[in-house]
PDB file of N, CA and C and ligand atoms in Angstrom:
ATOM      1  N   UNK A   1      -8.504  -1.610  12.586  1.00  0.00           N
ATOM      2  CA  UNK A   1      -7.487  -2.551  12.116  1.00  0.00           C
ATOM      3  C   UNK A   1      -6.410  -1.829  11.313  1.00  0.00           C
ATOM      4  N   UNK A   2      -4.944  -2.414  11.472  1.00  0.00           N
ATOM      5  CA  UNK A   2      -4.174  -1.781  11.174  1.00  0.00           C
ATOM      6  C   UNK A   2      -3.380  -2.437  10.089  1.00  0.00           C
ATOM      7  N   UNK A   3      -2.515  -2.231   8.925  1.00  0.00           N
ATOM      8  CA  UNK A   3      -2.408  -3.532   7.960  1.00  0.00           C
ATOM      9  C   UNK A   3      -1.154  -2.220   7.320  1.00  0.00           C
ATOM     10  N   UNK A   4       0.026  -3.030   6.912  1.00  0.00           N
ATOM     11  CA  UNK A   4       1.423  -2.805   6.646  1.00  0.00           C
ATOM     12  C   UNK A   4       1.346  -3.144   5.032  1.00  0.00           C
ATOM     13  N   UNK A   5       0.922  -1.846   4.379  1.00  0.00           N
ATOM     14  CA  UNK A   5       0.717  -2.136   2.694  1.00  0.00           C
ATOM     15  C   UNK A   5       1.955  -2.353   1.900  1.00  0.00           C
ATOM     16  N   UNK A   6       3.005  -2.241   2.510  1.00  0.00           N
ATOM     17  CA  UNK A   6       4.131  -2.110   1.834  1.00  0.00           C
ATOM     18  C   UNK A   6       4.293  -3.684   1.580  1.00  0.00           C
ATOM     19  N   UNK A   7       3.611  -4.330   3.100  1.00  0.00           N
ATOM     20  CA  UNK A   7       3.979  -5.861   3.125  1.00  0.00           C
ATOM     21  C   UNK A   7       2.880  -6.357   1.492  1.00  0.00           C
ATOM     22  N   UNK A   8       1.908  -6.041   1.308  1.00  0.00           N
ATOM     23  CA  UNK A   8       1.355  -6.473   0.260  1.00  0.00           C
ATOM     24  C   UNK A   8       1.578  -6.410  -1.152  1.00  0.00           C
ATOM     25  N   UNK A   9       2.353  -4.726  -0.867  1.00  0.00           N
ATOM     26  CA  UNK A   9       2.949  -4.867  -2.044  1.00  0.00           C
ATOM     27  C   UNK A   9       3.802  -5.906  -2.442  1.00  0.00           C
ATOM     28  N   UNK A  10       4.891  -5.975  -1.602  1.00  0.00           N
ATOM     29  CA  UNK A  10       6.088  -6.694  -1.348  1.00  0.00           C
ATOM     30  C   UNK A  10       5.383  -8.797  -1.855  1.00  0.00           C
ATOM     31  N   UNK A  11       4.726  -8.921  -1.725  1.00  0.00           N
ATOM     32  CA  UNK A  11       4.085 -10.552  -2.099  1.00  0.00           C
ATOM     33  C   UNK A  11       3.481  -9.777  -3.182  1.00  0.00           C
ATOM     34  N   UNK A  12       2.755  -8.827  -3.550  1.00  0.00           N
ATOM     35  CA  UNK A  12       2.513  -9.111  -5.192  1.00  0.00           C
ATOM     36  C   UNK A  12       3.375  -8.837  -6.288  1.00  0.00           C
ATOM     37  N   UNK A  13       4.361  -7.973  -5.703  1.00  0.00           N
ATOM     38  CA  UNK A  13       5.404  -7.823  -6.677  1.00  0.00           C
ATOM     39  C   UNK A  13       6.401  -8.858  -6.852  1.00  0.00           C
ATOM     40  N   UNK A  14       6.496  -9.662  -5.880  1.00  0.00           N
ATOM     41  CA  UNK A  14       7.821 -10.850  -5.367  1.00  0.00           C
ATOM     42  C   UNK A  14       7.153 -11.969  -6.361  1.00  0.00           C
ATOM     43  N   UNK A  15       5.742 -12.585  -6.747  1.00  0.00           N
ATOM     44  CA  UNK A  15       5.098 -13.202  -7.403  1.00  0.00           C
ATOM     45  C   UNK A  15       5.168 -12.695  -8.526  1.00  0.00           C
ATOM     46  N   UNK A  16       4.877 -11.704  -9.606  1.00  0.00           N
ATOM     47  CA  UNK A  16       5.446 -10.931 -10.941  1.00  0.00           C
ATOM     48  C   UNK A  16       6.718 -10.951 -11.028  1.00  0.00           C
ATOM     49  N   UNK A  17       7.159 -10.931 -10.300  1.00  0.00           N
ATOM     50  CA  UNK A  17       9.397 -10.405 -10.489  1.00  0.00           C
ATOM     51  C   UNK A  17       9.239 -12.167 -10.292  1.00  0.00           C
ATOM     52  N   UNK A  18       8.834 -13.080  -9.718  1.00  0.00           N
ATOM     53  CA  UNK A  18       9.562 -14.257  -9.293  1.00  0.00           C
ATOM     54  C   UNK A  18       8.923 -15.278 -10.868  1.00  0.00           C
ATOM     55  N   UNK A  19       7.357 -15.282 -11.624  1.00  0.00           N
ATOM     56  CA  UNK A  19       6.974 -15.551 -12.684  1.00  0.00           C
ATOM     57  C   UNK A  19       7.885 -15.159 -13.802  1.00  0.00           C
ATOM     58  N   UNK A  20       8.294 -13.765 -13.400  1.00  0.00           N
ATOM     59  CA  UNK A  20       9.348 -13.092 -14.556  1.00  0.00           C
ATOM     60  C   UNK A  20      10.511 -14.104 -14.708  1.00  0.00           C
ATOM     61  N   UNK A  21      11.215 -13.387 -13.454  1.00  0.00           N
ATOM     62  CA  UNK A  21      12.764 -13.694 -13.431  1.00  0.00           C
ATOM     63  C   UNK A  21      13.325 -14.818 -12.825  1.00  0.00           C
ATOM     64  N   UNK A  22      12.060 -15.625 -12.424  1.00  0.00           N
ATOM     65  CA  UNK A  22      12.275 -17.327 -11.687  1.00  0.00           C
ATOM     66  C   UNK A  22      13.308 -16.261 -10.443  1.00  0.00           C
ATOM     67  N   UNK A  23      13.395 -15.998  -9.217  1.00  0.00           N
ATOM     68  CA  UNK A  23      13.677 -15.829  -8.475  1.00  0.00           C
ATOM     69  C   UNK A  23      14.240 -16.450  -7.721  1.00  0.00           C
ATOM     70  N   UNK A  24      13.380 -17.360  -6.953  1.00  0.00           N
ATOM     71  CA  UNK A  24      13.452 -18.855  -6.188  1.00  0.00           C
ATOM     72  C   UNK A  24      12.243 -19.263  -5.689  1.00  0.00           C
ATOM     73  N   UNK A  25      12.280 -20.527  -6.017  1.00  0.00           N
ATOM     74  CA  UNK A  25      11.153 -21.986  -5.634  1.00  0.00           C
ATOM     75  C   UNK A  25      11.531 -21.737  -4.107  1.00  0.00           C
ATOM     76  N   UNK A  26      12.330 -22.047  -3.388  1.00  0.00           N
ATOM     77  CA  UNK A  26      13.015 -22.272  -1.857  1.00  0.00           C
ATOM     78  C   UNK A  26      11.966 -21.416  -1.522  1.00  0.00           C
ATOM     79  N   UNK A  27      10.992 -22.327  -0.838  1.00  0.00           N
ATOM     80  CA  UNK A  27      10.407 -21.635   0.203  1.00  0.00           C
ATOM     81  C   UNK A  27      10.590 -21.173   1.516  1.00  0.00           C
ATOM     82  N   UNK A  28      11.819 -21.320   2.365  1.00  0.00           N
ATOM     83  CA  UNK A  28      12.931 -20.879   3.182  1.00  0.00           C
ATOM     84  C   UNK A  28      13.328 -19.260   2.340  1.00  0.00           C
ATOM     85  N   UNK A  29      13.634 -19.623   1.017  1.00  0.00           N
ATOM     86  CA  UNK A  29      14.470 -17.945   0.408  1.00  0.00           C
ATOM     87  C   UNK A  29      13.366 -17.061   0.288  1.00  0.00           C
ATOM     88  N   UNK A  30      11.893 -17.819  -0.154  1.00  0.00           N
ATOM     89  CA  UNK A  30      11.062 -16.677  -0.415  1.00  0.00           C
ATOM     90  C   UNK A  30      10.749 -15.564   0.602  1.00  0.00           C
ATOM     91  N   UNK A  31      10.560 -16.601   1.653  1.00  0.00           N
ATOM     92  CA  UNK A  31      10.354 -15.771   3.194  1.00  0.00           C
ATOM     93  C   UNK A  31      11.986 -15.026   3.475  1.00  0.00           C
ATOM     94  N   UNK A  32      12.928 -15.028   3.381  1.00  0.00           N
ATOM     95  CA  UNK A  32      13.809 -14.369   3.439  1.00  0.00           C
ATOM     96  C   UNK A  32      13.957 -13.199   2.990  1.00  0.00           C
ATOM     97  N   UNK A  33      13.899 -13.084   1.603  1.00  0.00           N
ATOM     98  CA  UNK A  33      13.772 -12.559   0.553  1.00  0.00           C
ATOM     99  C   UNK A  33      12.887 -11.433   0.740  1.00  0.00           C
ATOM    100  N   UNK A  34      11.653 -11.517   1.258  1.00  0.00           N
ATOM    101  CA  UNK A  34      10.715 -11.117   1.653  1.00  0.00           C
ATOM    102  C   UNK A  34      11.298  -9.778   2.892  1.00  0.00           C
ATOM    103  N   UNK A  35      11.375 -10.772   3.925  1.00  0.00           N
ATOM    104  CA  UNK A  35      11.646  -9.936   5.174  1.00  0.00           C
ATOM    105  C   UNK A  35      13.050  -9.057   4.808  1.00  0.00           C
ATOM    106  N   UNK A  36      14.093  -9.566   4.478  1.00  0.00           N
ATOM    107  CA  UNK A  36      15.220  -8.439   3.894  1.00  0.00           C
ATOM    108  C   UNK A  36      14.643  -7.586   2.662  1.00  0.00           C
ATOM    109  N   UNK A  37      13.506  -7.731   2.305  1.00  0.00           N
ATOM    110  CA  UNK A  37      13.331  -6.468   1.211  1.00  0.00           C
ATOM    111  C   UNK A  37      12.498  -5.525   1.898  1.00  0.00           C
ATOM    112  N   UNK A  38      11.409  -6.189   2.688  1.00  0.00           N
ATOM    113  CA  UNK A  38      10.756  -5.548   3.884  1.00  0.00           C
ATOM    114  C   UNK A  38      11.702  -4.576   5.150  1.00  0.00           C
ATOM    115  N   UNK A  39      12.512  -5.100   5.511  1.00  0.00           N
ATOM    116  CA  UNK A  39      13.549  -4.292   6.288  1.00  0.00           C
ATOM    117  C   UNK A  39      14.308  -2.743   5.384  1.00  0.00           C
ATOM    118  N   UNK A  40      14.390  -3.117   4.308  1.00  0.00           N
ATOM    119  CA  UNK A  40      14.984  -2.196   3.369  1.00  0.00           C
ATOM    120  C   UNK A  40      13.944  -1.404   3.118  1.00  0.00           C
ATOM    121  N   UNK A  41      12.828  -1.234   3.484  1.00  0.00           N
ATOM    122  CA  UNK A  41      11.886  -0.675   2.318  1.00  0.00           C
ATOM    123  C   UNK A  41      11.107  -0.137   3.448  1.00  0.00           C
ATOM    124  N   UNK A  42      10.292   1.499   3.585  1.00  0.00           N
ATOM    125  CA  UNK A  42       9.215   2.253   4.813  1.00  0.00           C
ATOM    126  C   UNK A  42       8.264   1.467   4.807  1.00  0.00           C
ATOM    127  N   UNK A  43       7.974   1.010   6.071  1.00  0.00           N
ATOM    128  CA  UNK A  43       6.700   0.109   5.526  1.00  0.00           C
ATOM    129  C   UNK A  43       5.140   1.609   6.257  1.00  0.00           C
ATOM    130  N   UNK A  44       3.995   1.238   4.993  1.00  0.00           N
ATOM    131  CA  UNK A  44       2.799   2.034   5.338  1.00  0.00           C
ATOM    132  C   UNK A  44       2.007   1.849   6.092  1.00  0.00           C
ATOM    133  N   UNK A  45       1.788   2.246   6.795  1.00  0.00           N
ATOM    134  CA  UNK A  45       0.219   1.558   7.544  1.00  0.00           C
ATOM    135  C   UNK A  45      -0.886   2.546   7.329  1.00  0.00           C
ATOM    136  N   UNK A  46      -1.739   1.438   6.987  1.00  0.00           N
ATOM    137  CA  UNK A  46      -2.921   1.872   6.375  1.00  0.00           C
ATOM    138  C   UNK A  46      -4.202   1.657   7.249  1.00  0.00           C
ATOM    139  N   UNK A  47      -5.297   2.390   8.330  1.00  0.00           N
ATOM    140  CA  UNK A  47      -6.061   1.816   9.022  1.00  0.00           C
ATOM    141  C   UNK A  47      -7.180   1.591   7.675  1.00  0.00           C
ATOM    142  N   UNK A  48      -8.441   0.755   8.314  1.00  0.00           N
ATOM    143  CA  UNK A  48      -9.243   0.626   7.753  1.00  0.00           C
ATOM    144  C   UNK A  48     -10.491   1.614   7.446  1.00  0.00           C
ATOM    145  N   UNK A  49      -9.987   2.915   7.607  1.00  0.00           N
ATOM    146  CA  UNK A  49     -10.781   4.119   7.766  1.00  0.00           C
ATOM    147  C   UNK A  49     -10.444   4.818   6.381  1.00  0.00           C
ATOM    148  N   UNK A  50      -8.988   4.238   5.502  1.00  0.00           N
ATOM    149  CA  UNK A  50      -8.728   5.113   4.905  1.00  0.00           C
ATOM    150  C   UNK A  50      -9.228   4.576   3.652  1.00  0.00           C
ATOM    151  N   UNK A  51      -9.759   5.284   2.766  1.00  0.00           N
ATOM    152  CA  UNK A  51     -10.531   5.374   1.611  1.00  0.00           C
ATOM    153  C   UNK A  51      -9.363   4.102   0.322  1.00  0.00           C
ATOM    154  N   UNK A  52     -10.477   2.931  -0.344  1.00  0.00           N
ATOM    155  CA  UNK A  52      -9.879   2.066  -1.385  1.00  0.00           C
ATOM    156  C   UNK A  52      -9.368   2.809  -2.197  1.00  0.00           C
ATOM    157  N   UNK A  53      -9.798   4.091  -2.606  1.00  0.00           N
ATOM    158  CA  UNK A  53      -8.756   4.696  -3.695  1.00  0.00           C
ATOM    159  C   UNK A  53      -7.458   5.253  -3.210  1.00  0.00           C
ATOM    160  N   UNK A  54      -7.076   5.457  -1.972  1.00  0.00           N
ATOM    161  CA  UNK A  54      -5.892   5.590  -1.359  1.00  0.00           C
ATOM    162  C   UNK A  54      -4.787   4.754  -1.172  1.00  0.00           C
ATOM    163  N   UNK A  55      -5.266   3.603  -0.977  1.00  0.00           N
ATOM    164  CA  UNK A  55      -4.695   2.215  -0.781  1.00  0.00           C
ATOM    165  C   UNK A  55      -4.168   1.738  -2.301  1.00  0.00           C
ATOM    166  N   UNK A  56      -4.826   1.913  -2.809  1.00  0.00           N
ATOM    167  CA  UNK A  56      -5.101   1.752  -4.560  1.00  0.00           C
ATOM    168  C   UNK A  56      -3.830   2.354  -4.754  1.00  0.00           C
ATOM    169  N   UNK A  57      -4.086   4.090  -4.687  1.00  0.00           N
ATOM    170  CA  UNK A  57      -3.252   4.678  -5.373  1.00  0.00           C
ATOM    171  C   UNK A  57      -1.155   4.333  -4.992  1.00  0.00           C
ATOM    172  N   UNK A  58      -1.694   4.095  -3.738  1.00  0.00           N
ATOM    173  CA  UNK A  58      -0.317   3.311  -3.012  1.00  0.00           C
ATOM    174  C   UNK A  58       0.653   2.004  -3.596  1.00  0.00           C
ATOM    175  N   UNK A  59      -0.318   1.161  -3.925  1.00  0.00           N
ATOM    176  CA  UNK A  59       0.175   0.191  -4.356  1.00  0.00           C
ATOM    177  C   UNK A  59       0.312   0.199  -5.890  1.00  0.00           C
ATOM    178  N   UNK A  60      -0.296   1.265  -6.371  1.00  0.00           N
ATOM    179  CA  UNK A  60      -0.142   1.055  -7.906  1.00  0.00           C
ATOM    180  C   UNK A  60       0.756   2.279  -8.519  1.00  0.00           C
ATOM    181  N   UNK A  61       1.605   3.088  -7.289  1.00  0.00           N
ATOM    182  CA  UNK A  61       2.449   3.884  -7.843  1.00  0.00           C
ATOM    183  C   UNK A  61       3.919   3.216  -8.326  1.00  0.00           C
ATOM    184  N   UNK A  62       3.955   3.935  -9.598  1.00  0.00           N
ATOM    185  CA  UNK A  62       5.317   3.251 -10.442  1.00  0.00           C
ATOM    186  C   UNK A  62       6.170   3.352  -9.830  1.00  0.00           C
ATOM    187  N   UNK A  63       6.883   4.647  -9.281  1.00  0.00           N
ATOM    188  CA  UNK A  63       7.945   4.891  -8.507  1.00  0.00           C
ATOM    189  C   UNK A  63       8.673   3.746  -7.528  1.00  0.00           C
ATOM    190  N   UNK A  64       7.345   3.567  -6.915  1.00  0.00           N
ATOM    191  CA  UNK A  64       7.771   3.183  -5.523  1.00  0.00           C
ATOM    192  C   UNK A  64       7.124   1.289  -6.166  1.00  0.00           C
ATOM    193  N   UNK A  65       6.882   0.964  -6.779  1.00  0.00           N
ATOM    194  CA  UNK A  65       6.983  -0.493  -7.132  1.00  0.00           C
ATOM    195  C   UNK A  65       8.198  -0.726  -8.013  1.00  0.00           C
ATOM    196  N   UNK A  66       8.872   0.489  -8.601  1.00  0.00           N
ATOM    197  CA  UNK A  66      10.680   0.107  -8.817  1.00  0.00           C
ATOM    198  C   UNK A  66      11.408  -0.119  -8.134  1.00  0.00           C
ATOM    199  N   UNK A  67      10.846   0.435  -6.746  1.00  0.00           N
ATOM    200  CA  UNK A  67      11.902   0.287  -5.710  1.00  0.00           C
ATOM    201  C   UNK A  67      11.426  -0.518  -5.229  1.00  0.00           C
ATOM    202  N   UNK A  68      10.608  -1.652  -4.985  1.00  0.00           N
ATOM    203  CA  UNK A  68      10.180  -2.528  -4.609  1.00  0.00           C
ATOM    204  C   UNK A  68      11.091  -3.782  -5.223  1.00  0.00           C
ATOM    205  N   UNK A  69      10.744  -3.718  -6.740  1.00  0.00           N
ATOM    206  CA  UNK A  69      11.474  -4.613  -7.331  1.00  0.00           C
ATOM    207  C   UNK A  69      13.133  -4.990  -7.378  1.00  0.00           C
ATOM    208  N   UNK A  70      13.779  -3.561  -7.220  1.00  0.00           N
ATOM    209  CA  UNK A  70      14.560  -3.080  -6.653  1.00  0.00           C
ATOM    210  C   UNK A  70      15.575  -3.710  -5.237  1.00  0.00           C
ATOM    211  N   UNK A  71      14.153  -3.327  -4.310  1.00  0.00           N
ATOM    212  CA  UNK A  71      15.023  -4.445  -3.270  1.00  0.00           C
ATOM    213  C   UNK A  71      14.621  -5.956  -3.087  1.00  0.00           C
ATOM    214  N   UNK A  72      13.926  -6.554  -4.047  1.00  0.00           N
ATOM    215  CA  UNK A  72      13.984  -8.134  -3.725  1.00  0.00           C
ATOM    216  C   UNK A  72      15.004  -8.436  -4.635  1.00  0.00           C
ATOM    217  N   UNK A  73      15.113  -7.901  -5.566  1.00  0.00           N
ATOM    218  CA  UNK A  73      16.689  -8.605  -6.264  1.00  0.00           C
ATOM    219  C   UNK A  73      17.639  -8.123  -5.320  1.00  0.00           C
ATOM    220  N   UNK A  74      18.078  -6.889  -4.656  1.00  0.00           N
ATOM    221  CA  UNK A  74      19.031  -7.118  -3.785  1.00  0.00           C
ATOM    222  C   UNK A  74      18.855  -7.571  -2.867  1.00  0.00           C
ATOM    223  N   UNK A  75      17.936  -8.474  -2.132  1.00  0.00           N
ATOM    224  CA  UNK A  75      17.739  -9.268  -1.127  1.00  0.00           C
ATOM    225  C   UNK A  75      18.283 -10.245  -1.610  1.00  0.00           C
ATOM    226  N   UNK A  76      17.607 -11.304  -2.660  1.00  0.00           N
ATOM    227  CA  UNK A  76      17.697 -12.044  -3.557  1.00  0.00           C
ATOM    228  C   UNK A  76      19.253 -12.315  -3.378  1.00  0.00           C
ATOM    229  N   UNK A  77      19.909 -11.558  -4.083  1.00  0.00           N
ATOM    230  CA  UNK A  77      21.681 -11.294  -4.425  1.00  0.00           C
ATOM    231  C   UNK A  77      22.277 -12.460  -2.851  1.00  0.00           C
ATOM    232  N   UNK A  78      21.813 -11.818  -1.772  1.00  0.00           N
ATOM    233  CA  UNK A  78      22.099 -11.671  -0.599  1.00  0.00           C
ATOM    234  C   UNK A  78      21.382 -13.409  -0.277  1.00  0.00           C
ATOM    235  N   UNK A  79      20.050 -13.776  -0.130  1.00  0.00           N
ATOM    236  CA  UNK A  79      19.674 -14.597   0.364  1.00  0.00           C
ATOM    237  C   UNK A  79      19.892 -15.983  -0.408  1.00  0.00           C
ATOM    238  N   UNK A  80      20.239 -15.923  -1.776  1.00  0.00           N
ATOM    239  CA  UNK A  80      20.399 -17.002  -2.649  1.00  0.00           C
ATOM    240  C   UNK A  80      22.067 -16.996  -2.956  1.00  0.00           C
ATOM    241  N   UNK A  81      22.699 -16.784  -2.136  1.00  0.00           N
ATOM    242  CA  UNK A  81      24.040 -16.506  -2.098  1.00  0.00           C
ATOM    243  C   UNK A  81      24.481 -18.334  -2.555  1.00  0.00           C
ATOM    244  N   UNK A  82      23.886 -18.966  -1.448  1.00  0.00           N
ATOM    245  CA  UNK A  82      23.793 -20.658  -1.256  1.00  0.00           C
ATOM    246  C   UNK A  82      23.425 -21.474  -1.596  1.00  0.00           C
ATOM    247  N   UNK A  83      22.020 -20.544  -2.262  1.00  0.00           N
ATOM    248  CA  UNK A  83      20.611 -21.458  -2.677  1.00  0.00           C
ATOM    249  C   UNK A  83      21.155 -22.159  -3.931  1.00  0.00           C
ATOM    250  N   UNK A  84      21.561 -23.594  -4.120  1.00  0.00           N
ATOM    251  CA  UNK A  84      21.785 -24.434  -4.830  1.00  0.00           C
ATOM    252  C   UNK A  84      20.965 -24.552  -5.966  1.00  0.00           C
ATOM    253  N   UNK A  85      19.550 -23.639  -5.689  1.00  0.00           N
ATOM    254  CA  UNK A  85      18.394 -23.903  -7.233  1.00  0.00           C
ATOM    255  C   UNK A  85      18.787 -22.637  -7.623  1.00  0.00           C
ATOM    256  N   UNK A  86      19.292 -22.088  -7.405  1.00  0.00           N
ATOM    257  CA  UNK A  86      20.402 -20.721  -8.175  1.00  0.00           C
ATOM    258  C   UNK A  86      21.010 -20.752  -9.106  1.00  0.00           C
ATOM    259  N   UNK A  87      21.923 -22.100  -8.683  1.00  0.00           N
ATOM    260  CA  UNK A  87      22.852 -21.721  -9.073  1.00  0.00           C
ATOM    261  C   UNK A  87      22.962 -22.251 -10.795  1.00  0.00           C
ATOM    262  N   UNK A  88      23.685 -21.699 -11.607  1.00  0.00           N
ATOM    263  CA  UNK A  88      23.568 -22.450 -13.246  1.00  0.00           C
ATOM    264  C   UNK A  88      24.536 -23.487 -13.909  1.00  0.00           C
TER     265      UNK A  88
HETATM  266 ZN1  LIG B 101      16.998 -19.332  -3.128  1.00  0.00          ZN
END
């Protein structure tokens, strides 16, 4: 089995940044939001052969969860352009 860790990162960080920074409720933007930060971002694939502390160490590197956070606000920018629960 084959599994796209970047995508996991990408929903646990989008849930912390979205608790944080209220992001968006729009469940239409979340999935947006999502896939344009996903497009922006290498995604990993990880088979199921490769060792939990690898996977681990992947998702819990600082670097690369800045740049995570990184591109859902510029998705964000982009997908809530419209989004009326945006706006202030
Ligand atoms: Zn929105």
């Amino acid at each position: 089995m084959v599994k796209n860790y970047m995508e996991i990162l990408v929903d646990e960080i989008f849930q912390e940044v979205n608790i944080k920074y209220k992001v968006c409720d729009n469940k239409k933007c979340i999935n947006d939001i999502k896939s344009v930060a996903l497009n922006n971002l290498e995604p990993k694939y990880f088979t199921s052969a490769v060792s939990e502390g690898e996977k681990k160490a992947f998702l819990l590197d600082k670097q690369r969860r800045i740049s995570v956070v990184a591109s859902i606000i510029e998705a964000k920018k982009i997908i809530c352009k419209n989004c009326r629960k945006n706006e202030d």
